[in-house]
Coordinates of C-alpha atoms and ligand atoms in Angstrom, one line a residue:
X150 CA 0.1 11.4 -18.6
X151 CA -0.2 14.7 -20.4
X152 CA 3.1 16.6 -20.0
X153 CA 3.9 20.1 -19.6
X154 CA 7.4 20.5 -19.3
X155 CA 8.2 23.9 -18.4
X156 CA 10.7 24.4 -15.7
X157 CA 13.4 23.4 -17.8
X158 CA 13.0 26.0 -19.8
X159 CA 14.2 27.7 -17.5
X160 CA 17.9 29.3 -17.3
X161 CA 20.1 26.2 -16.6
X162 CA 21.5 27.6 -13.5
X163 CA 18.3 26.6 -11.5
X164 CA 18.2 23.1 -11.6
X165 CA 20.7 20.6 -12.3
X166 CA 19.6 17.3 -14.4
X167 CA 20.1 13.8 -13.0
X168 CA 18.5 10.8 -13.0
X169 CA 16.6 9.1 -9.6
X170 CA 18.9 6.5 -8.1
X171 CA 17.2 3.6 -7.1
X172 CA 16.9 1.6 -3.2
X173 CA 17.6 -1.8 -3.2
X174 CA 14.6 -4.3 -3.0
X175 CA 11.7 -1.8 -4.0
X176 CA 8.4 -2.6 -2.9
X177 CA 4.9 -1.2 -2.9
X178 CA 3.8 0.7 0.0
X179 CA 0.7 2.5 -0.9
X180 CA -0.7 4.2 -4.3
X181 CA -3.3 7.0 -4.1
X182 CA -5.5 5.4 -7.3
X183 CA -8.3 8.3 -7.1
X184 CA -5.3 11.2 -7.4
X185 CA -4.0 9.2 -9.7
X186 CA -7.0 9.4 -11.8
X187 CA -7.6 13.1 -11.4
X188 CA -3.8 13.1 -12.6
X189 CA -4.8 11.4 -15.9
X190 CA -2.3 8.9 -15.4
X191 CA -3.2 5.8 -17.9
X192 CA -3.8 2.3 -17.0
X193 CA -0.3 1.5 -17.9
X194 CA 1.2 4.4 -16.0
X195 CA -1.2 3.3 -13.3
X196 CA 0.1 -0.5 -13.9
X197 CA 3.8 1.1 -12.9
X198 CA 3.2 2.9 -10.1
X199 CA 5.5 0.9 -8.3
X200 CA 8.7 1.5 -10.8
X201 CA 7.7 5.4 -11.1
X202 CA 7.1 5.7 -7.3
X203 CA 10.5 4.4 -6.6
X204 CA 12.8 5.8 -9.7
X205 CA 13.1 3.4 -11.6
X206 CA 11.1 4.8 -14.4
X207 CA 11.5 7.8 -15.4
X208 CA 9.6 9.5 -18.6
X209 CA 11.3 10.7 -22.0
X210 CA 9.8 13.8 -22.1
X211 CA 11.0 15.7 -18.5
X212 CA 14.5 15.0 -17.5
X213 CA 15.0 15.0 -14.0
X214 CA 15.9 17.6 -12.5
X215 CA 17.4 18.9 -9.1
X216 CA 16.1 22.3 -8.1
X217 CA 18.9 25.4 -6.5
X218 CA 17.0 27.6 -3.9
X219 CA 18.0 29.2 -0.8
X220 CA 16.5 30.3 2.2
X221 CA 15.9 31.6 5.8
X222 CA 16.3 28.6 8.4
X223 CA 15.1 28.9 12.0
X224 CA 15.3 33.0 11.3
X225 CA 19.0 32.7 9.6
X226 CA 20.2 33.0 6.2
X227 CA 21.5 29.9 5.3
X228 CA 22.6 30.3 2.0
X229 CA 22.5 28.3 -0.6
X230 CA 20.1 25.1 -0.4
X231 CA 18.2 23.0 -2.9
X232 CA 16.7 19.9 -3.8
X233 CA 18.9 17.4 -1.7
X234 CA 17.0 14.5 -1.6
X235 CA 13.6 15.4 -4.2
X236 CA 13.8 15.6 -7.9
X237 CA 11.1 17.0 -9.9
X238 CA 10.1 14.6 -12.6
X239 CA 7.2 15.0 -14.4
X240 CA 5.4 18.3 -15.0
X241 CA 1.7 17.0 -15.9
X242 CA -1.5 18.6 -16.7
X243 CA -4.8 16.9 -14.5
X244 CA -8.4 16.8 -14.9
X245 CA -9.2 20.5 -14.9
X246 CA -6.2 21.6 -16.8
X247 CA -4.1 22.7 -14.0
X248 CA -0.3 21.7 -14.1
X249 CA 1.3 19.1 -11.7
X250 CA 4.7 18.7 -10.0
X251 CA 5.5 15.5 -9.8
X252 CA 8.5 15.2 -7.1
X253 CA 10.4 12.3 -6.2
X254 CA 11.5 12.5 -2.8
X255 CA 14.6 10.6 -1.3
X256 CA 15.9 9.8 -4.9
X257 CA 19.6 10.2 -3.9
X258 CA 22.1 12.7 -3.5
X259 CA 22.6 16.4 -5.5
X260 CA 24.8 18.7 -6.0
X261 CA 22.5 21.0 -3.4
X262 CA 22.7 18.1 -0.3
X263 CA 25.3 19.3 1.6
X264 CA 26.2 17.2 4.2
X265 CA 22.8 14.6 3.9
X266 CA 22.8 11.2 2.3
X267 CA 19.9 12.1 -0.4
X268 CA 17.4 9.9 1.3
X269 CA 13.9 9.5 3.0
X270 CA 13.3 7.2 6.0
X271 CA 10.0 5.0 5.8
X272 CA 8.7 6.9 8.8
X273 CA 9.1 10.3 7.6
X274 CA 7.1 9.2 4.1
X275 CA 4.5 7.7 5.7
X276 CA 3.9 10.6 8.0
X277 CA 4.3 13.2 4.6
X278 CA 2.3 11.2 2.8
X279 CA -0.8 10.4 5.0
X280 CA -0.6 14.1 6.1
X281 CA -0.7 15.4 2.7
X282 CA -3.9 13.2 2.1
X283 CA -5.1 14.8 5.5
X284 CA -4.9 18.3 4.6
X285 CA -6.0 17.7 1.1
X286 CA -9.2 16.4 2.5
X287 CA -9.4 18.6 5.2
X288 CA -9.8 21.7 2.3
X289 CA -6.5 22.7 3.1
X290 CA -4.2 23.4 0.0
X291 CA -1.4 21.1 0.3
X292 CA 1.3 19.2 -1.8
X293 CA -0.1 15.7 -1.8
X294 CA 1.5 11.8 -3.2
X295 CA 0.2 9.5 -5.8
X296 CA 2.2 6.9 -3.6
X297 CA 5.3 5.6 -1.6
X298 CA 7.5 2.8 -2.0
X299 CA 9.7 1.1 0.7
X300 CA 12.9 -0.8 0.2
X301 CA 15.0 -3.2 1.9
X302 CA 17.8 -0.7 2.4
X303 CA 19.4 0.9 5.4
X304 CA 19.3 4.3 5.4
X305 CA 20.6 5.6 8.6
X306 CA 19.3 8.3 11.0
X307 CA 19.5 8.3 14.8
X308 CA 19.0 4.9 14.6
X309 CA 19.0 2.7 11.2
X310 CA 15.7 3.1 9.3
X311 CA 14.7 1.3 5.9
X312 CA 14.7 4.1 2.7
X313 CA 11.8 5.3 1.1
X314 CA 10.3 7.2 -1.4
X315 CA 7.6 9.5 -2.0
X316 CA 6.1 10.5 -5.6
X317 CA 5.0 14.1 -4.2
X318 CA 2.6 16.5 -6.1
X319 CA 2.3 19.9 -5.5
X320 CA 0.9 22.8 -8.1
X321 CA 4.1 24.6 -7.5
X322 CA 7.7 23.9 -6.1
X323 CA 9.6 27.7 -5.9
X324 CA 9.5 28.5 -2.7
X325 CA 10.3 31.9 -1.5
X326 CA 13.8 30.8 -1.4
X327 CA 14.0 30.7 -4.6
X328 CA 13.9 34.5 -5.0
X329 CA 16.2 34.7 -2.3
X330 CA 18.8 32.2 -4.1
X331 CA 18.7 34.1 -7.6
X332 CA 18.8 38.0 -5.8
X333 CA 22.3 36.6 -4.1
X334 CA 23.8 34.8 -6.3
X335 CA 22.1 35.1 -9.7
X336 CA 20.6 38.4 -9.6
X337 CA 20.5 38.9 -13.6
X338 CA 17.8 36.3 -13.6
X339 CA 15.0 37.6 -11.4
X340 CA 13.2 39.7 -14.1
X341 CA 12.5 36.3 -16.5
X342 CA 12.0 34.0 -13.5
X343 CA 9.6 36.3 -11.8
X344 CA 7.8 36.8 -15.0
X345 CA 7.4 32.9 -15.2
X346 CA 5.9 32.4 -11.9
X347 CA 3.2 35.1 -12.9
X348 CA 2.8 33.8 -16.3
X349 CA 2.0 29.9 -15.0
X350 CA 1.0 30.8 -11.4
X351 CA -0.9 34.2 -11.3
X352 CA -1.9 34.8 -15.2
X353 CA -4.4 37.1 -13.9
X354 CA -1.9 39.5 -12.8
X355 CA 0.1 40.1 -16.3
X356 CA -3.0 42.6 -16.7
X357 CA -2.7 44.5 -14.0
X358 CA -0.8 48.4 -14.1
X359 CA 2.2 46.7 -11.8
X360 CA 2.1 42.7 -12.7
X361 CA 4.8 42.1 -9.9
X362 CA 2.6 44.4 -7.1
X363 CA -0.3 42.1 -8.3
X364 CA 1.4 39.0 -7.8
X365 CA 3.1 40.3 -4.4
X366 CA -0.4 41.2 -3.0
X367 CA -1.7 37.6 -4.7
X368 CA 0.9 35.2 -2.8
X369 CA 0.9 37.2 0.2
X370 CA -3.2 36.6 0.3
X371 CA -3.2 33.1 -0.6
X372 CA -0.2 32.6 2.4
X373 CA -2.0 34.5 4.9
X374 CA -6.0 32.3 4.3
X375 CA -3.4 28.9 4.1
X376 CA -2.5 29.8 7.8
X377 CA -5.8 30.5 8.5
X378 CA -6.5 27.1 7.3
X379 CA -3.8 25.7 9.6
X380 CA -4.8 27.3 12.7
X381 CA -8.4 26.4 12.4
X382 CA -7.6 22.6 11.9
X383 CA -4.8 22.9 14.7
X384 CA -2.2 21.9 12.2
X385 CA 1.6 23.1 13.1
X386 CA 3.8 23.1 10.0
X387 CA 7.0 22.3 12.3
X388 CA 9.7 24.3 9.7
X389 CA 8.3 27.4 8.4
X390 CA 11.5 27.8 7.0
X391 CA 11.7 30.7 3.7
X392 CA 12.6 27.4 1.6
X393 CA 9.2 25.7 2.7
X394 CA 7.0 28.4 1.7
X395 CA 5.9 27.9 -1.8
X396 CA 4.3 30.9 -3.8
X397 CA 1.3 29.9 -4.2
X398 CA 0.0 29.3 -0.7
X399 CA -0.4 25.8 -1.1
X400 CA 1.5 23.7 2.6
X401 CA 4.8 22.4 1.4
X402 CA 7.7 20.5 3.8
X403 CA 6.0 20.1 6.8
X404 CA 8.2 17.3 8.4
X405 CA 8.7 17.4 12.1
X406 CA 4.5 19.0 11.6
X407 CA 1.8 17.8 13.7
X408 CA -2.2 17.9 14.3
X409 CA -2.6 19.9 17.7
X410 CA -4.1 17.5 20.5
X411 CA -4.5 19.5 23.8
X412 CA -5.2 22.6 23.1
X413 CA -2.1 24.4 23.7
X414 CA -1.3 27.8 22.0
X415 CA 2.4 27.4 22.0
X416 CA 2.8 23.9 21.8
X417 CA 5.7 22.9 19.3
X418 CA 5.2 19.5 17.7
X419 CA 8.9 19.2 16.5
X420 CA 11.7 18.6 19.3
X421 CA 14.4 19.7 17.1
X422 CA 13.3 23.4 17.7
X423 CA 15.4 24.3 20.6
X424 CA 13.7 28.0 20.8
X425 CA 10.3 27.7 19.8
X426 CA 10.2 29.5 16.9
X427 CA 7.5 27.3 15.3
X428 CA 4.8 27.3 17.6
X429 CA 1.1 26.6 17.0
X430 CA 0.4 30.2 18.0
X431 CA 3.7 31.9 16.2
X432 CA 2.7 30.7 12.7
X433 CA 0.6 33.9 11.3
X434 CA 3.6 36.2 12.5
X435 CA 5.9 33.7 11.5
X436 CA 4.4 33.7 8.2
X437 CA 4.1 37.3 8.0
X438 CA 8.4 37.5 8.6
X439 CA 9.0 35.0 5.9
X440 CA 7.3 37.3 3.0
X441 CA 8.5 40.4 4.4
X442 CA 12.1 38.6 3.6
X443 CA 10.8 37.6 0.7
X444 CA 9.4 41.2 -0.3
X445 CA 12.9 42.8 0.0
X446 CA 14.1 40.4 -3.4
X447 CA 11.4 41.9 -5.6
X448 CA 12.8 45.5 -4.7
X449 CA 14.9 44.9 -7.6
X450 CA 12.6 45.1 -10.1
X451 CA 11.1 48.4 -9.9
X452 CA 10.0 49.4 -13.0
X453 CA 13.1 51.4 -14.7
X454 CA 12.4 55.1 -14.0
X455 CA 10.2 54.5 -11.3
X456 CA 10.9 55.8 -7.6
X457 CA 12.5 53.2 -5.8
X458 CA 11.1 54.7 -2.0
X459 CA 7.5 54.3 -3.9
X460 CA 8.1 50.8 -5.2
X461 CA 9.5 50.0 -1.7
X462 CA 6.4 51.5 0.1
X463 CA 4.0 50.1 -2.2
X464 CA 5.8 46.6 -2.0
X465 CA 5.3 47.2 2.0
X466 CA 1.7 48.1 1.5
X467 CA 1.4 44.8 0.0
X468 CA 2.1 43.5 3.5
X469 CA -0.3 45.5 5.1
X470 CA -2.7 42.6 3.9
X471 CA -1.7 40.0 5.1
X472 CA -3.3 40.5 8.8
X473 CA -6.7 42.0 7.8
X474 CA -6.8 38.6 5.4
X475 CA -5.5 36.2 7.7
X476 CA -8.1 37.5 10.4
X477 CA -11.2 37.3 8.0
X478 CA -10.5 33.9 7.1
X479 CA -9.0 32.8 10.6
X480 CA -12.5 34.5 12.2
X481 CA -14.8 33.3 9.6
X482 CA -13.9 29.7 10.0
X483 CA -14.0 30.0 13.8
X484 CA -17.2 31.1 13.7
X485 CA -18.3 28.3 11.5
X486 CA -16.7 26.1 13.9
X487 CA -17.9 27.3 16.7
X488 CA -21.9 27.9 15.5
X489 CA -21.8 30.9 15.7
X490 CA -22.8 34.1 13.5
X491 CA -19.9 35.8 12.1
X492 CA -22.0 39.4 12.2
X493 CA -22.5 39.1 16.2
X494 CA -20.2 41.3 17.6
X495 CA -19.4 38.9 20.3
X496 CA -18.9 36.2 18.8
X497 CA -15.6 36.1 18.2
X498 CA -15.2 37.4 21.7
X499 CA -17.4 34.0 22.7
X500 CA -15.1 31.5 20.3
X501 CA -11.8 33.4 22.4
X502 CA -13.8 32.1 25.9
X503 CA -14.1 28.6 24.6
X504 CA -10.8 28.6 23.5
X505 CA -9.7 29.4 26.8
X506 CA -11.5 26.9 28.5
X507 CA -9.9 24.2 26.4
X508 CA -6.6 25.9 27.0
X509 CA -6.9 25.9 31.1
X510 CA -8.1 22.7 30.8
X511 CA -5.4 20.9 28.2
X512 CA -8.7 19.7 26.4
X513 CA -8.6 17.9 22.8
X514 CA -9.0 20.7 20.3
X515 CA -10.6 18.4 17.9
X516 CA -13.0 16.2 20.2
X517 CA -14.0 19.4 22.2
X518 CA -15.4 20.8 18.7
X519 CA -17.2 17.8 17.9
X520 CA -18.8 18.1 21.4
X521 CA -19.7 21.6 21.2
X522 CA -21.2 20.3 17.4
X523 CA -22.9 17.5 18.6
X524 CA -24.3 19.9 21.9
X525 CA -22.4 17.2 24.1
X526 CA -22.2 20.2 26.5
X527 CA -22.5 18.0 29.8
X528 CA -19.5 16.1 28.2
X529 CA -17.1 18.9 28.2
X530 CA -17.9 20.0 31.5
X531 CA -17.2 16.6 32.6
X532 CA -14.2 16.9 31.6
X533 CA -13.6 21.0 33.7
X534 CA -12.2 21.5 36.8
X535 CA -13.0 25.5 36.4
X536 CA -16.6 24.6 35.9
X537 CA -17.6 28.7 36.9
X538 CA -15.4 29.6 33.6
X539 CA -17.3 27.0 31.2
X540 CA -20.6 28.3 32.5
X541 CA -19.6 31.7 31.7
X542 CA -18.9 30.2 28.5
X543 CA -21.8 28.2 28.0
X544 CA -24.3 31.1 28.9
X545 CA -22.5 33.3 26.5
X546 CA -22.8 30.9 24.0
X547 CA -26.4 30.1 24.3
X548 CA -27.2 34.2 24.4
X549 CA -25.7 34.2 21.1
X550 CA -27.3 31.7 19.8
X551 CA -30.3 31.6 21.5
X552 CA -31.5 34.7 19.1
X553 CA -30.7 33.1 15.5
X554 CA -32.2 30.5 13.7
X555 CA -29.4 27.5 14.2
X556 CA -30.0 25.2 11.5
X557 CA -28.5 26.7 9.2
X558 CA -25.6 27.5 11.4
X559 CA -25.5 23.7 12.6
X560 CA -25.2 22.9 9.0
X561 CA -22.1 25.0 8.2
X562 CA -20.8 23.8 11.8
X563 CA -20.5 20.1 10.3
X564 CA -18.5 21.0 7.6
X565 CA -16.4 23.2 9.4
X566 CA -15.4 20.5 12.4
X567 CA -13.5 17.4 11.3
X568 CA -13.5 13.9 13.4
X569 CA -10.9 12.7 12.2
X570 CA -7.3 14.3 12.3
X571 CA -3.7 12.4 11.7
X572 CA -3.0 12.4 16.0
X573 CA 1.0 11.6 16.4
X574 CA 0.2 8.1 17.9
X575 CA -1.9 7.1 15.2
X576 CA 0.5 7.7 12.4
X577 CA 2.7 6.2 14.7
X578 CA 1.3 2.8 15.1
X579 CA 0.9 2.6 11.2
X580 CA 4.9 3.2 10.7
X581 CA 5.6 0.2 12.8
X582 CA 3.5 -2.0 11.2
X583 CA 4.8 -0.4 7.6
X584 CA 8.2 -1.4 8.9
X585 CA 7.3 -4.6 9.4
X586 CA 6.0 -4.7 5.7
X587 CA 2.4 -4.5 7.1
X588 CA 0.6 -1.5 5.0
X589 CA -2.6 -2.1 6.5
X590 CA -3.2 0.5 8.7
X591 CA -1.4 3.1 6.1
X592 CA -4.7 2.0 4.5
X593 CA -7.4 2.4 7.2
X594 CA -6.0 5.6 7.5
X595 CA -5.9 6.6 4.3
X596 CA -9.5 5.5 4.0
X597 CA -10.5 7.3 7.1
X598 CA -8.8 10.5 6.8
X599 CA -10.2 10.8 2.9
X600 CA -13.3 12.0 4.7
X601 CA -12.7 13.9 7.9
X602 CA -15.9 15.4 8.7
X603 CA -17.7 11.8 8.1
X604 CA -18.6 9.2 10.8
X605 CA -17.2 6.0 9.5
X606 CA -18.2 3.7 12.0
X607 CA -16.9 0.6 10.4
X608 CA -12.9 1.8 10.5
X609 CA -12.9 3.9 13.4
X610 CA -11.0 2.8 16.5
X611 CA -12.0 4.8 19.6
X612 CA -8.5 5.8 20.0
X613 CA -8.6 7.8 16.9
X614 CA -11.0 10.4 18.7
X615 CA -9.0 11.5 21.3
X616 CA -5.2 12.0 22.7
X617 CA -3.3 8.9 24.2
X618 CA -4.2 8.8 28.3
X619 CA -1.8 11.7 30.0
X620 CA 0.5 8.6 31.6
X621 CA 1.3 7.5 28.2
X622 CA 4.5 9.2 26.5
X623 CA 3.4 11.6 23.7
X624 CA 5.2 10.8 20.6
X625 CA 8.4 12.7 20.5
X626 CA 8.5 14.2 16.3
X627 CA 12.2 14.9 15.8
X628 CA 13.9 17.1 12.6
X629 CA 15.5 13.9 11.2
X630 CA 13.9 12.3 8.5
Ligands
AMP937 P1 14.0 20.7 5.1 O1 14.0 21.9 6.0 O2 13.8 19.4 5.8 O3 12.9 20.9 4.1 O4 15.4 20.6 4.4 C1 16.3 21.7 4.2 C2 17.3 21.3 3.2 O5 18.0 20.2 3.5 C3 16.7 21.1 1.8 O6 17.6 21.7 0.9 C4 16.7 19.6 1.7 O7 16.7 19.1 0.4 C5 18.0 19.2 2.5 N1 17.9 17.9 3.0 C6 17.2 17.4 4.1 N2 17.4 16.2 4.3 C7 18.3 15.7 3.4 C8 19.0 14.5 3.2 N3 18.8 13.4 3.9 N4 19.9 14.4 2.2 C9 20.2 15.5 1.4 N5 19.6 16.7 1.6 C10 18.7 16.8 2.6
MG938 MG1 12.5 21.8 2.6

């Protein structure tokens, strides 16, 4: 590993040092060789995975560290928070020069874990870790695992559960709390520490008139084309919390998340959130609330002598973008999954109509794509009860098309329209088998979902194309983890 130990160069009052403290009985689960690679671990870091993965071996040059943060939860300040279970370390450098955070999640209790015990459940790991893998493959920017160890020990949730650990990577761990942790409590620090995230995380912006405008305008960009990315796949973060946003738009702490099924605009994947607040549909304005909150804790650093009402508005301005960017991306990419040219004036209007059918009729959001991709057409209608308001659709679709050359566009459709997403029951049937110390279906999976858009005839299960049968229970996603 090449190391690039910066955080702790930080102030000391953002992080407390400690060491991982190991589960009893260890034990390989699974180890992402390719990432890995691209991380430039060596073959004897490679040949440890299983030690690293699980904190028993740690690295002379980062110490450990637990990170302080704060944080909007469910729409309420809730103070101070932090690494309660996660320690960061390694910082490395990969293939293409890029620094990585290595995180080790469920490595025992820090100052910052208030009431919880410092630990990960099995379950919850294997469901980070494949979706990670998912997303990463997907195109999606996401924090991702060079592995997971289990462990004979009871770690106890709603029911007991064995402890786990995740060896997360992510290009950046400050979340948006973090600015909302120093402005309360440390507020003498937010000059240095903002200049840090610019100078590792947004170089490009030290050269612009107002570096911290640039930067604003940068993360609040790269947030709004991340949900974008989420609402095209169907993918519902579950705790868009301010402490799960990281600044540089790349999906952090999705726990209670899921991979939408029926298409249901305000479907909510985890049970824990009494009021809907994290619905499928409710994530672009959702996001859009978390960086306004975050916006107010760089009103501090207008530049001395400046107008503060102009550094306010201009901050605002900032905002202003995230919409306009989120709908380019979000209409681009629904274009491109629907086929259709992003220049037609109605064919966004068209995508909206399909949409709707899928909605009135609770159809798979992912198989009813593939469909439309593979011109399965009779298929879908099968499928309709409303069959006037899919020919509607249908002929709209076909005017549309019917005046553009569509190779090209069913080229770009194929790349846009995975078949394979992470559906609840699938990660599901691999966490029982994990518990049973069976890590084979963590590995079809992993194997499957590495290419989402490709046919793999030889691991798929027909079961993996479409939603369990409407008698079957869904799987119910709790908070706990
Ligand atoms: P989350 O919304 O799940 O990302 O977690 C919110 C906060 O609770 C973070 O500061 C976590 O580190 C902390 N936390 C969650 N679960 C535990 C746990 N089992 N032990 C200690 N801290 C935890
Ligand atoms: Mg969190």
């Amino acid at each position: 590993m090449h190391f690039n130990s910066r955080y702790s160069a930080l102030p000391a009052k953002l992080y407390h040092h400690q060491q991982p403290l190991a589960l009893k009985g260890a034990k390989a689960g699974h180890f992402n060789a390719a990432l890995a690679d691209e991380l430039q671990w060596s073959e004897a870091d490679k040949a440890a995975w299983v030690e690293i993965c699980s904190g028993q071996k740690t690295f002379a040059e980062f110490e450990p560290l637990a990170m302080v943060y704060a944080g909007h939860q469910f729409g309420q300040w809730a103070g101070q928070l932090g690494d309660g279970r996660g320690l960061l370390i390694a910082q490395i450098i990969d293939k293409n020069g890029q620094t990585v955070d290595l995180h080790l999640k469920g490595a025992g209790s820090t100052p910052y874990s208030r009431m919880g015990d410092g630990r990960a459940v099995l379950r919850s790991v294997i469901r980070e870790y494949l979706a990670g893998h998912a997303l990463n493959a997907l195109g999606i920017p996401s924090s991702n695992a060079v592995g997971f160890t289990s462990s004979t020990q009871g770690v106890q949730r709603e029911k007991l559960e064995l402890g786990a650990m995740m060896l997360r990577t992510s290009d950046c761990h400050i979340r948006l709390g973090h600015f909302e942790w120093i402005n309360q409590y440390q507020p003498a620090l937010l000059p240095e520490f903002t200049q840090k995230c610019i100078e590792w995380h947004y170089p490009q912006c030290l050269a612009a008139e107002q570096p911290v405008l640039a930067f604003a305008a940068q993360v609040i960009q790269r947030t709004a084309v991340m949900i974008a990315k989420w609402q095209l796949a169907g993918f519902a973060h579950g705790v868009m919390n301010t402490d799960n946003l990281n600044i540089t738009g790349s999906t952090l702490d999705f726990g209670p998340y899921g991979f939408m099924e029926r298409f249901r605009p305000n479907w909510i994947n985890n049970h824990s959130d009494y009021q809907g607040r994290y619905t499928y549909q409710q994530q672009p304005s959702i996001g859009h609330w978390n960086l306004w909150t975050w916006l107010n804790n760089l009103i501090p650093l207008c530049p001395a002598g400046d107008d503060k009402a102009q550094w306010k508005e201009d901050l605002a301005k900032c905002l202003e973008q995230f919409e306009p960017a989120f709908l380019e991306h979000y209409t681009l990419g629904l274009c491109q999954k629907m086929g259709l040219p992003s220049f037609h004036k109605d064919s966004f209007d068209c995508a909206m109509a399909f949409l709707r059918v899928l909605q009135s009729e609770q159809l798979d959001y992912t198989q009813s794509f593939i469909r439309l991709q593979n011109k399965q057409y009779e298929l879908i209608k099968d499928d309709c009860l409303d069959l006037r308001q899919f020919e509607a659709f249908l002929t709209q679709y076909h005017g549309i098309r019917g005046l553009q050359d569509t190779a090209e566009l069913d080229a770009a459709m194929a790349k846009a329209n995975p078949r394979y997403i992470l559906r609840n029951h699938m990660a599901q049937k691999a966490i029982e088998l994990a518990e049973r110390d069976d890590f084979s279906e963590v590995e079809r999976l992993f194997q499957l979902l590495r290419q989402p858009y490709a046919p793999q005839p030889d691991l798929e299960r027909e079961s993996d194309l479409a939603p369990l049968p409407g008698d079957q229970p869904e799987v119910a996603v709790s908070c706990s983890s």
